[in-house]
mmCIF file of C-alpha atoms in Angstrom:
data_model
loop_
_atom_site.group_PDB
_atom_site.id
_atom_site.type_symbol
_atom_site.label_atom_id
_atom_site.label_comp_id
_atom_site.label_asym_id
_atom_site.label_seq_id
_atom_site.Cartn_x
_atom_site.Cartn_y
_atom_site.Cartn_z
ATOM 1 C CA MET A 1 179.939 -106.153 55.703
ATOM 2 C CA LYS A 2 176.682 -106.438 53.811
ATOM 3 C CA THR A 3 175.093 -109.801 53.225
ATOM 4 C CA PHE A 4 174.428 -111.318 49.848
ATOM 5 C CA PHE A 5 171.070 -110.914 48.142
ATOM 6 C CA ARG A 6 169.771 -114.479 48.498
ATOM 7 C CA TYR A 7 166.547 -116.243 47.681
ATOM 8 C CA SER A 8 164.914 -119.265 49.254
ATOM 9 C CA GLY A 9 164.625 -122.072 46.723
ATOM 10 C CA ALA A 10 161.473 -123.432 48.294
ATOM 11 C CA VAL A 11 159.771 -120.037 48.282
ATOM 12 C CA LEU A 12 160.796 -119.409 44.672
ATOM 13 C CA LEU A 13 159.501 -122.831 43.693
ATOM 14 C CA MET A 14 156.071 -122.255 45.240
ATOM 15 C CA ALA A 15 155.754 -118.695 43.926
ATOM 16 C CA PHE A 16 156.785 -119.567 40.407
ATOM 17 C CA CYS A 17 154.545 -122.625 40.207
ATOM 18 C CA VAL A 18 151.519 -120.634 41.396
ATOM 19 C CA ILE A 19 152.213 -117.950 38.776
ATOM 20 C CA HIS A 20 152.713 -120.540 36.068
ATOM 21 C CA LEU A 21 149.586 -122.469 37.047
ATOM 22 C CA ILE A 22 147.513 -119.325 36.714
ATOM 23 C CA SER A 23 149.069 -118.249 33.417
ATOM 24 C CA SER A 24 149.362 -121.543 31.536
ATOM 25 C CA GLY A 25 147.990 -124.432 33.546
ATOM 26 C CA CYS A 26 151.539 -125.615 34.305
ATOM 27 C CA LYS A 27 151.733 -127.820 31.194
ATOM 28 C CA LYS A 28 154.723 -130.084 31.090
ATOM 29 C CA LYS A 29 157.383 -129.528 28.437
ATOM 30 C CA SER A 30 159.888 -132.080 27.271
ATOM 31 C CA THR A 31 163.127 -131.787 29.212
ATOM 32 C CA ASP A 32 164.891 -132.631 25.955
ATOM 33 C CA ASP A 33 163.777 -129.253 24.604
ATOM 34 C CA ASN A 34 165.277 -127.369 27.521
ATOM 35 C CA ASN A 35 168.300 -129.386 28.515
ATOM 36 C CA ASN A 36 171.474 -127.280 28.787
ATOM 37 C CA SER A 37 174.430 -129.407 29.819
ATOM 38 C CA GLY A 38 172.521 -130.794 32.801
ATOM 39 C CA ASN A 39 171.182 -127.377 33.813
ATOM 40 C CA CYS A 40 167.608 -128.002 32.546
ATOM 41 C CA ALA A 41 166.247 -124.524 31.772
ATOM 42 C CA CYS A 42 169.234 -122.618 33.189
ATOM 43 C CA TRP A 43 171.391 -120.657 30.808
ATOM 44 C CA ASN A 44 174.908 -121.923 30.337
ATOM 45 C CA GLU A 45 177.061 -120.310 33.022
ATOM 46 C CA SER A 46 179.409 -118.917 30.350
ATOM 47 C CA TRP A 47 176.759 -116.363 29.321
ATOM 48 C CA LEU A 48 178.409 -113.730 31.547
ATOM 49 C CA LEU A 49 181.954 -114.349 30.306
ATOM 50 C CA GLY A 50 183.339 -111.381 28.408
ATOM 51 C CA THR A 51 183.181 -107.628 28.965
ATOM 52 C CA TRP A 52 180.104 -105.703 30.090
ATOM 53 C CA GLU A 53 180.004 -101.908 30.087
ATOM 54 C CA GLY A 54 177.612 -99.217 31.214
ATOM 55 C CA THR A 55 177.162 -95.752 32.708
ATOM 56 C CA THR A 56 175.390 -94.723 35.902
ATOM 57 C CA PRO A 57 172.142 -92.760 35.361
ATOM 58 C CA SER A 58 172.684 -89.027 34.891
ATOM 59 C CA SER A 59 169.658 -88.341 37.110
ATOM 60 C CA ILE A 60 171.173 -89.878 40.260
ATOM 61 C CA GLN A 61 173.826 -88.052 42.273
ATOM 62 C CA PRO A 62 176.576 -88.495 43.195
ATOM 63 C CA PHE A 63 178.516 -90.408 40.537
ATOM 64 C CA ALA A 64 176.163 -89.355 37.710
ATOM 65 C CA GLY A 65 177.416 -90.539 34.340
ATOM 66 C CA THR A 66 180.225 -92.686 35.732
ATOM 67 C CA LYS A 67 181.518 -95.468 33.489
ATOM 68 C CA ILE A 68 181.557 -99.045 34.798
ATOM 69 C CA ARG A 69 183.232 -102.024 33.150
ATOM 70 C CA ILE A 70 183.111 -105.624 34.372
ATOM 71 C CA ALA A 71 185.348 -108.212 32.722
ATOM 72 C CA PHE A 72 184.333 -111.826 33.438
ATOM 73 C CA LEU A 73 187.262 -114.153 32.749
ATOM 74 C CA SER A 74 186.326 -117.588 34.156
ATOM 75 C CA VAL A 75 183.645 -119.336 36.205
ATOM 76 C CA GLN A 76 183.333 -122.054 38.877
ATOM 77 C CA LEU A 77 180.300 -123.953 40.138
ATOM 78 C CA LYS A 78 180.016 -123.340 43.899
ATOM 79 C CA GLN A 79 176.634 -124.836 44.836
ATOM 80 C CA HIS A 80 174.373 -127.500 43.315
ATOM 81 C CA ASP A 81 171.102 -128.465 45.019
ATOM 82 C CA THR A 82 167.989 -130.347 43.987
ATOM 83 C CA ILE A 83 164.667 -129.041 45.296
ATOM 84 C CA ALA A 84 161.553 -131.137 44.595
ATOM 85 C CA GLY A 85 163.133 -132.409 41.391
ATOM 86 C CA ASN A 86 164.278 -128.969 40.300
ATOM 87 C CA ILE A 87 167.880 -127.792 40.047
ATOM 88 C CA ARG A 88 169.456 -124.812 41.794
ATOM 89 C CA LYS A 89 173.012 -123.870 40.891
ATOM 90 C CA THR A 90 175.262 -121.002 41.958
ATOM 91 C CA TRP A 91 178.340 -120.035 39.954
ATOM 92 C CA ALA A 92 181.104 -117.596 40.985
ATOM 93 C CA TYR A 93 183.295 -115.721 38.535
ATOM 94 C CA THR A 94 186.846 -114.435 38.235
ATOM 95 C CA GLY A 95 187.465 -111.000 36.770
ATOM 96 C CA THR A 96 187.789 -107.273 37.393
ATOM 97 C CA VAL A 97 185.517 -104.286 38.004
ATOM 98 C CA THR A 98 186.616 -100.891 36.693
ATOM 99 C CA TRP A 99 184.928 -97.791 38.156
ATOM 100 C CA ASP A 100 185.936 -94.633 36.299
ATOM 101 C CA PRO A 101 184.827 -91.289 37.775
ATOM 102 C CA ASP A 102 186.614 -88.273 36.279
ATOM 103 C CA ASN A 103 188.914 -90.522 34.225
ATOM 104 C CA THR A 104 190.652 -91.786 37.382
ATOM 105 C CA PRO A 105 189.846 -95.492 37.240
ATOM 106 C CA TRP A 106 189.617 -97.745 40.299
ATOM 107 C CA VAL A 107 190.104 -101.418 39.490
ATOM 108 C CA MET A 108 189.317 -104.323 41.820
ATOM 109 C CA GLY A 109 189.349 -108.049 41.216
ATOM 110 C CA PHE A 110 186.763 -110.636 42.212
ATOM 111 C CA ASP A 111 187.358 -114.342 42.590
ATOM 112 C CA PRO A 112 185.468 -117.573 43.480
ATOM 113 C CA THR A 113 187.922 -118.271 46.311
ATOM 114 C CA HIS A 114 186.272 -115.450 48.296
ATOM 115 C CA PHE A 115 182.846 -117.158 48.150
ATOM 116 C CA PRO A 116 180.598 -116.592 50.039
ATOM 117 C CA LEU A 117 182.041 -113.625 51.932
ATOM 118 C CA HIS A 118 183.176 -110.732 49.734
ATOM 119 C CA ASN A 119 184.556 -109.700 46.344
ATOM 120 C CA THR A 120 182.467 -112.169 44.414
ATOM 121 C CA ILE A 121 180.059 -111.966 41.527
ATOM 122 C CA LEU A 122 177.509 -114.770 41.542
ATOM 123 C CA PHE A 123 174.971 -116.108 39.068
ATOM 124 C CA GLU A 124 172.224 -118.211 40.638
ATOM 125 C CA CYS A 125 169.646 -120.163 38.657
ATOM 126 C CA LEU A 126 166.678 -122.143 39.952
ATOM 127 C CA SER A 127 165.511 -124.369 37.093
ATOM 128 C CA TYR A 128 162.001 -125.844 36.921
ATOM 129 C CA CYS A 129 162.889 -128.776 34.710
ATOM 130 C CA ALA A 130 159.376 -130.129 34.090
ATOM 131 C CA ILE A 131 158.082 -126.881 32.592
ATOM 132 C CA GLY A 132 161.284 -125.602 31.030
ATOM 133 C CA GLN A 133 161.412 -122.414 33.089
ATOM 134 C CA SER A 134 164.035 -120.812 35.300
ATOM 135 C CA VAL A 135 164.413 -117.976 37.797
ATOM 136 C CA ASP A 136 167.778 -116.235 37.594
ATOM 137 C CA ASN A 137 169.670 -113.569 39.511
ATOM 138 C CA VAL A 138 173.130 -111.972 39.611
ATOM 139 C CA SER A 139 174.757 -110.654 42.805
ATOM 140 C CA ILE A 140 177.715 -108.230 42.671
ATOM 141 C CA ARG A 141 179.635 -107.631 45.923
ATOM 142 C CA VAL A 142 182.966 -105.931 45.257
ATOM 143 C CA ALA A 143 184.903 -103.719 47.696
ATOM 144 C CA ASP A 144 188.429 -102.522 48.374
ATOM 145 C CA THR A 145 190.780 -105.119 49.806
ATOM 146 C CA VAL A 146 194.098 -103.287 49.368
ATOM 147 C CA GLN A 147 193.198 -99.878 50.790
ATOM 148 C CA LEU A 148 190.924 -98.506 53.503
ATOM 149 C CA ASN A 149 191.010 -94.850 52.477
ATOM 150 C CA VAL A 150 189.610 -94.192 49.901
ATOM 151 C CA MET A 151 187.331 -97.277 50.200
ATOM 152 C CA HIS A 152 184.931 -98.277 47.433
ATOM 153 C CA THR A 153 181.955 -100.595 47.988
ATOM 154 C CA ILE A 154 179.755 -101.808 45.121
ATOM 155 C CA ASP A 155 176.602 -103.770 46.043
ATOM 156 C CA LEU A 156 174.404 -104.411 43.008
ATOM 157 C CA ASP A 157 171.876 -107.053 41.954
ATOM 158 C CA TRP A 158 169.964 -108.152 38.891
ATOM 159 C CA GLY A 159 166.780 -110.206 39.092
ATOM 160 C CA PRO A 160 165.083 -112.364 40.015
ATOM 161 C CA SER A 161 164.102 -112.769 36.382
ATOM 162 C CA ALA A 162 161.934 -115.570 34.988
ATOM 163 C CA SER A 163 162.989 -117.091 31.684
ATOM 164 C CA GLY A 164 161.811 -119.868 29.440
ATOM 165 C CA THR A 165 163.552 -118.931 26.213
ATOM 166 C CA GLY A 166 166.915 -120.581 26.826
ATOM 167 C CA VAL A 167 168.536 -117.411 25.478
ATOM 168 C CA ALA A 168 170.541 -115.315 27.942
ATOM 169 C CA PRO A 169 170.153 -111.512 27.807
ATOM 170 C CA GLY A 170 172.656 -109.171 26.179
ATOM 171 C CA TYR A 171 172.181 -106.563 28.907
ATOM 172 C CA ILE A 172 171.293 -106.479 32.604
ATOM 173 C CA ASP A 173 169.752 -103.667 34.670
ATOM 174 C CA LEU A 174 171.362 -103.481 38.110
ATOM 175 C CA PHE A 175 169.875 -102.040 41.296
ATOM 176 C CA GLY A 176 171.492 -101.476 44.699
ATOM 177 C CA ASP A 177 174.038 -98.942 45.897
ATOM 178 C CA ILE A 178 177.602 -97.714 45.410
ATOM 179 C CA GLU A 179 179.484 -96.082 48.284
ATOM 180 C CA ILE A 180 182.873 -94.367 48.562
ATOM 181 C CA ASP A 181 184.379 -93.635 51.982
ATOM 182 C CA ASN A 182 187.097 -91.014 51.660
ATOM 183 C CA ASN A 183 188.685 -90.860 55.121
ATOM 184 C CA GLY A 184 185.274 -90.777 56.787
ATOM 185 C CA ALA A 185 183.537 -88.574 54.216
ATOM 186 C CA ILE A 186 180.957 -90.932 52.708
ATOM 187 C CA SER A 187 179.416 -90.477 49.257
ATOM 188 C CA ARG A 188 176.665 -92.913 48.320
ATOM 189 C CA ALA A 189 174.324 -93.350 45.376
ATOM 190 C CA ASP A 190 171.240 -95.588 45.555
ATOM 191 C CA TYR A 191 169.818 -97.192 42.438
ATOM 192 C CA PRO A 192 166.261 -98.469 43.088
ATOM 193 C CA PRO A 193 164.744 -101.180 40.867
ATOM 194 C CA ASP A 194 162.793 -98.639 38.814
ATOM 195 C CA ALA A 195 162.931 -97.833 35.117
ATOM 196 C CA GLY A 196 165.561 -95.177 34.476
ATOM 197 C CA SER A 197 167.112 -95.550 37.942
ATOM 198 C CA MET A 198 169.106 -98.730 37.395
ATOM 199 C CA ILE A 199 172.588 -99.181 35.925
ATOM 200 C CA ARG A 200 172.414 -100.916 32.553
ATOM 201 C CA LEU A 201 175.416 -103.031 31.596
ATOM 202 C CA THR A 202 175.592 -104.246 27.998
ATOM 203 C CA LYS A 203 177.753 -107.096 26.774
ATOM 204 C CA LYS A 204 180.409 -105.951 24.295
#
């Protein structure tokens, strides 16, 4: 079982502050301008709710041009920490992933009750309240739970991404890997965090 893509809040805090000090002198913004239901600069957790669709890059084999659909139905807050006055929150979602090679769809659910082990999709935000900035990432860990052969494993991530706009994106570019074990015959595609090599999901 692969581990989740996690970030240290303290390290993110130091790195982001150094970058922001260099770029803008770390000027303080009013928290009133960036408040989002107690999340400071974090996007509202409902930004992922709905259906996201995409296709794997045609340049990467196997699974080239495979359709992926993720339906996010509901969300739960799983972690809430304060680090040096800044807020870190982790939300887990309920929904389904549909993987559709050759028009033979595989569908698997994900649920917050599995947190933090498997079959979860997480959104984590570290909010720097004083400057109205956030660092965000999404972690997708979905695998077969009802069958061992054929066994699908989807391990994808988005981020970390810095934001200060308060407006969540309408698409995300995912990197990681997808693996299918068909009775010991393993097919795997790797999607590095490079332009043209990631899986773009767009909200419908």
